[in-house]
């Protein structure tokens, strides 16, 4: 097992909550995740990139903690959960912006199709090299956390 991958040891070695998203099953896996992470950055409005940057710091340990029960003694490597979170975050923000609504809806629709296909096929429907394992729970948790982080902050009370 990789010393940086997300495993049950993350409760005793908390750095794994972040580093599990940095290690991959090979260069193809890393490249696929890099492309998936780049798309929301490219499509997001400049004013929304600060929220994406904050999400890149806050969401990895949250996704990791939610994944721990799904590991079953195994490990998680990759940033697919984080990529799904950024797609959901950027998609929902774009869907609410005039002029960017179709792009946002396409992103959200693509995520919906991905999650639906994974549910229908019982796992990843894409071919990938040997040894590359997909944890579909990462995608589900990523989308849910991304949608939650796209919501506007609570309104601040104004003094009377």
PDB file of C-alpha atoms in Angstrom, residues 1-136:
ATOM      1  CA  UNK A   1       0.000   0.000   0.000  1.00  0.00           C
ATOM      2  CA  UNK A   2       1.127   3.509  -0.773  1.00  0.00           C
ATOM      3  CA  UNK A   3       2.057   5.579   2.291  1.00  0.00           C
ATOM      4  CA  UNK A   4       0.161   8.577   0.854  1.00  0.00           C
ATOM      5  CA  UNK A   5      -3.017   6.807  -0.343  1.00  0.00           C
ATOM      6  CA  UNK A   6      -6.232   7.211   1.609  1.00  0.00           C
ATOM      7  CA  UNK A   7      -6.737   4.228   3.907  1.00  0.00           C
ATOM      8  CA  UNK A   8      -8.292   3.627   7.299  1.00  0.00           C
ATOM      9  CA  UNK A   9      -4.949   4.822   8.690  1.00  0.00           C
ATOM     10  CA  UNK A  10      -6.056   8.381   7.869  1.00  0.00           C
ATOM     11  CA  UNK A  11      -7.608   8.612  11.315  1.00  0.00           C
ATOM     12  CA  UNK A  12      -4.096   8.214  12.771  1.00  0.00           C
ATOM     13  CA  UNK A  13      -2.246   9.798   9.835  1.00  0.00           C
ATOM     14  CA  UNK A  14      -4.410  12.798   8.888  1.00  0.00           C
ATOM     15  CA  UNK A  15      -2.181  13.942   5.994  1.00  0.00           C
ATOM     16  CA  UNK A  16      -3.712  11.063   4.022  1.00  0.00           C
ATOM     17  CA  UNK A  17      -6.981  13.028   3.919  1.00  0.00           C
ATOM     18  CA  UNK A  18      -5.261  15.357   1.420  1.00  0.00           C
ATOM     19  CA  UNK A  19      -2.548  13.188  -0.119  1.00  0.00           C
ATOM     20  CA  UNK A  20      -4.957  10.437  -1.180  1.00  0.00           C
ATOM     21  CA  UNK A  21      -6.115  12.839  -3.901  1.00  0.00           C
ATOM     22  CA  UNK A  22      -2.546  13.369  -5.146  1.00  0.00           C
ATOM     23  CA  UNK A  23      -1.469   9.748  -5.666  1.00  0.00           C
ATOM     24  CA  UNK A  24      -2.779   7.818  -8.671  1.00  0.00           C
ATOM     25  CA  UNK A  25      -2.689   4.384 -10.320  1.00  0.00           C
ATOM     26  CA  UNK A  26      -0.323   5.619 -13.037  1.00  0.00           C
ATOM     27  CA  UNK A  27       0.227   8.514 -15.403  1.00  0.00           C
ATOM     28  CA  UNK A  28      -2.967   7.801 -17.387  1.00  0.00           C
ATOM     29  CA  UNK A  29      -5.027   8.077 -14.226  1.00  0.00           C
ATOM     30  CA  UNK A  30      -3.250  11.290 -13.192  1.00  0.00           C
ATOM     31  CA  UNK A  31      -3.750  12.796 -16.650  1.00  0.00           C
ATOM     32  CA  UNK A  32      -7.463  11.927 -16.696  1.00  0.00           C
ATOM     33  CA  UNK A  33      -7.931  13.574 -13.305  1.00  0.00           C
ATOM     34  CA  UNK A  34      -5.873  16.629 -14.297  1.00  0.00           C
ATOM     35  CA  UNK A  35      -8.061  17.179 -17.363  1.00  0.00           C
ATOM     36  CA  UNK A  36     -11.231  16.675 -15.309  1.00  0.00           C
ATOM     37  CA  UNK A  37      -9.982  19.204 -12.728  1.00  0.00           C
ATOM     38  CA  UNK A  38      -8.982  21.741 -15.389  1.00  0.00           C
ATOM     39  CA  UNK A  39     -12.394  21.949 -17.083  1.00  0.00           C
ATOM     40  CA  UNK A  40     -14.198  23.779 -14.238  1.00  0.00           C
ATOM     41  CA  UNK A  41     -11.266  26.218 -13.896  1.00  0.00           C
ATOM     42  CA  UNK A  42     -11.390  27.018 -17.594  1.00  0.00           C
ATOM     43  CA  UNK A  43     -15.171  27.459 -17.694  1.00  0.00           C
ATOM     44  CA  UNK A  44     -15.631  29.301 -14.393  1.00  0.00           C
ATOM     45  CA  UNK A  45     -16.029  33.052 -14.360  1.00  0.00           C
ATOM     46  CA  UNK A  46     -13.016  34.813 -12.828  1.00  0.00           C
ATOM     47  CA  UNK A  47     -15.100  35.865  -9.822  1.00  0.00           C
ATOM     48  CA  UNK A  48     -15.931  32.216  -9.078  1.00  0.00           C
ATOM     49  CA  UNK A  49     -12.337  30.991  -9.156  1.00  0.00           C
ATOM     50  CA  UNK A  50     -11.781  32.065  -5.547  1.00  0.00           C
ATOM     51  CA  UNK A  51     -14.573  29.701  -4.513  1.00  0.00           C
ATOM     52  CA  UNK A  52     -12.976  26.923  -6.579  1.00  0.00           C
ATOM     53  CA  UNK A  53      -9.617  27.553  -4.894  1.00  0.00           C
ATOM     54  CA  UNK A  54     -11.223  27.399  -1.454  1.00  0.00           C
ATOM     55  CA  UNK A  55     -12.984  24.195  -2.459  1.00  0.00           C
ATOM     56  CA  UNK A  56      -9.625  22.680  -3.463  1.00  0.00           C
ATOM     57  CA  UNK A  57      -8.416  23.215   0.114  1.00  0.00           C
ATOM     58  CA  UNK A  58     -11.541  22.311   2.071  1.00  0.00           C
ATOM     59  CA  UNK A  59     -13.196  19.539   0.056  1.00  0.00           C
ATOM     60  CA  UNK A  60     -10.377  16.942  -0.129  1.00  0.00           C
ATOM     61  CA  UNK A  61     -10.457  16.030   3.575  1.00  0.00           C
ATOM     62  CA  UNK A  62     -14.268  16.091   3.599  1.00  0.00           C
ATOM     63  CA  UNK A  63     -14.476  13.730   0.626  1.00  0.00           C
ATOM     64  CA  UNK A  64     -11.843  11.531   2.279  1.00  0.00           C
ATOM     65  CA  UNK A  65     -13.675  11.330   5.592  1.00  0.00           C
ATOM     66  CA  UNK A  66     -16.903  10.421   3.826  1.00  0.00           C
ATOM     67  CA  UNK A  67     -15.082   7.726   1.831  1.00  0.00           C
ATOM     68  CA  UNK A  68     -13.488   5.964   4.788  1.00  0.00           C
ATOM     69  CA  UNK A  69     -16.481   3.633   5.388  1.00  0.00           C
ATOM     70  CA  UNK A  70     -16.485   2.688   1.660  1.00  0.00           C
ATOM     71  CA  UNK A  71     -12.855   1.563   1.569  1.00  0.00           C
ATOM     72  CA  UNK A  72     -13.421  -1.840   3.130  1.00  0.00           C
ATOM     73  CA  UNK A  73      -9.747  -2.228   4.045  1.00  0.00           C
ATOM     74  CA  UNK A  74      -8.628  -0.983   0.645  1.00  0.00           C
ATOM     75  CA  UNK A  75      -7.282   2.358  -0.451  1.00  0.00           C
ATOM     76  CA  UNK A  76      -8.374   5.353  -2.491  1.00  0.00           C
ATOM     77  CA  UNK A  77      -6.072   7.040  -4.946  1.00  0.00           C
ATOM     78  CA  UNK A  78      -7.045   9.842  -7.251  1.00  0.00           C
ATOM     79  CA  UNK A  79      -8.911  13.070  -7.543  1.00  0.00           C
ATOM     80  CA  UNK A  80     -12.099  11.921  -9.266  1.00  0.00           C
ATOM     81  CA  UNK A  81     -14.225  12.767  -6.225  1.00  0.00           C
ATOM     82  CA  UNK A  82     -12.668  16.215  -6.099  1.00  0.00           C
ATOM     83  CA  UNK A  83     -13.161  16.639  -9.865  1.00  0.00           C
ATOM     84  CA  UNK A  84     -16.851  15.752  -9.521  1.00  0.00           C
ATOM     85  CA  UNK A  85     -17.145  18.291  -6.702  1.00  0.00           C
ATOM     86  CA  UNK A  86     -15.611  21.053  -8.827  1.00  0.00           C
ATOM     87  CA  UNK A  87     -17.836  20.141 -11.797  1.00  0.00           C
ATOM     88  CA  UNK A  88     -20.922  20.371  -9.568  1.00  0.00           C
ATOM     89  CA  UNK A  89     -19.770  23.618  -7.964  1.00  0.00           C
ATOM     90  CA  UNK A  90     -18.873  25.291 -11.265  1.00  0.00           C
ATOM     91  CA  UNK A  91     -21.913  23.860 -13.058  1.00  0.00           C
ATOM     92  CA  UNK A  92     -24.378  25.144 -10.491  1.00  0.00           C
ATOM     93  CA  UNK A  93     -22.719  28.560 -10.374  1.00  0.00           C
ATOM     94  CA  UNK A  94     -22.683  28.799 -14.185  1.00  0.00           C
ATOM     95  CA  UNK A  95     -26.307  27.643 -14.418  1.00  0.00           C
ATOM     96  CA  UNK A  96     -27.275  30.635 -12.286  1.00  0.00           C
ATOM     97  CA  UNK A  97     -25.401  33.192 -14.403  1.00  0.00           C
ATOM     98  CA  UNK A  98     -27.023  34.909 -17.298  1.00  0.00           C
ATOM     99  CA  UNK A  99     -25.270  33.947 -20.520  1.00  0.00           C
ATOM    100  CA  UNK A 100     -23.623  30.871 -18.979  1.00  0.00           C
ATOM    101  CA  UNK A 101     -26.753  28.892 -18.143  1.00  0.00           C
ATOM    102  CA  UNK A 102     -26.439  26.345 -21.008  1.00  0.00           C
ATOM    103  CA  UNK A 103     -22.823  25.536 -20.108  1.00  0.00           C
ATOM    104  CA  UNK A 104     -23.729  25.053 -16.450  1.00  0.00           C
ATOM    105  CA  UNK A 105     -26.698  22.868 -17.302  1.00  0.00           C
ATOM    106  CA  UNK A 106     -24.522  20.763 -19.622  1.00  0.00           C
ATOM    107  CA  UNK A 107     -21.996  20.258 -16.827  1.00  0.00           C
ATOM    108  CA  UNK A 108     -24.708  19.273 -14.351  1.00  0.00           C
ATOM    109  CA  UNK A 109     -26.405  17.046 -16.931  1.00  0.00           C
ATOM    110  CA  UNK A 110     -23.104  15.319 -17.661  1.00  0.00           C
ATOM    111  CA  UNK A 111     -22.616  14.639 -13.965  1.00  0.00           C
ATOM    112  CA  UNK A 112     -26.152  13.302 -13.714  1.00  0.00           C
ATOM    113  CA  UNK A 113     -25.544  10.971 -16.660  1.00  0.00           C
ATOM    114  CA  UNK A 114     -22.246   9.819 -15.146  1.00  0.00           C
ATOM    115  CA  UNK A 115     -23.796   9.021 -11.771  1.00  0.00           C
ATOM    116  CA  UNK A 116     -26.807   7.387 -13.417  1.00  0.00           C
ATOM    117  CA  UNK A 117     -24.630   5.201 -15.627  1.00  0.00           C
ATOM    118  CA  UNK A 118     -22.486   4.183 -12.667  1.00  0.00           C
ATOM    119  CA  UNK A 119     -25.597   3.259 -10.705  1.00  0.00           C
ATOM    120  CA  UNK A 120     -27.039   1.328 -13.657  1.00  0.00           C
ATOM    121  CA  UNK A 121     -23.817  -0.565 -14.421  1.00  0.00           C
ATOM    122  CA  UNK A 122     -22.822  -1.054 -10.795  1.00  0.00           C
ATOM    123  CA  UNK A 123     -19.545   0.799 -11.209  1.00  0.00           C
ATOM    124  CA  UNK A 124     -17.444   2.691 -13.670  1.00  0.00           C
ATOM    125  CA  UNK A 125     -18.534   2.325 -17.266  1.00  0.00           C
ATOM    126  CA  UNK A 126     -15.264   3.597 -18.762  1.00  0.00           C
ATOM    127  CA  UNK A 127     -12.411   1.304 -19.697  1.00  0.00           C
ATOM    128  CA  UNK A 128      -9.208   1.883 -17.783  1.00  0.00           C
ATOM    129  CA  UNK A 129      -5.813   0.214 -17.421  1.00  0.00           C
ATOM    130  CA  UNK A 130      -5.293  -2.782 -15.164  1.00  0.00           C
ATOM    131  CA  UNK A 131      -4.834  -1.877 -11.519  1.00  0.00           C
ATOM    132  CA  UNK A 132      -6.841   1.343 -11.836  1.00  0.00           C
ATOM    133  CA  UNK A 133      -9.747   0.947  -9.426  1.00  0.00           C
ATOM    134  CA  UNK A 134     -12.763   3.225  -9.406  1.00  0.00           C
ATOM    135  CA  UNK A 135     -14.587   4.070  -6.196  1.00  0.00           C
ATOM    136  CA  UNK A 136     -17.961   5.375  -7.352  1.00  0.00           C
TER     137      UNK A 136
END
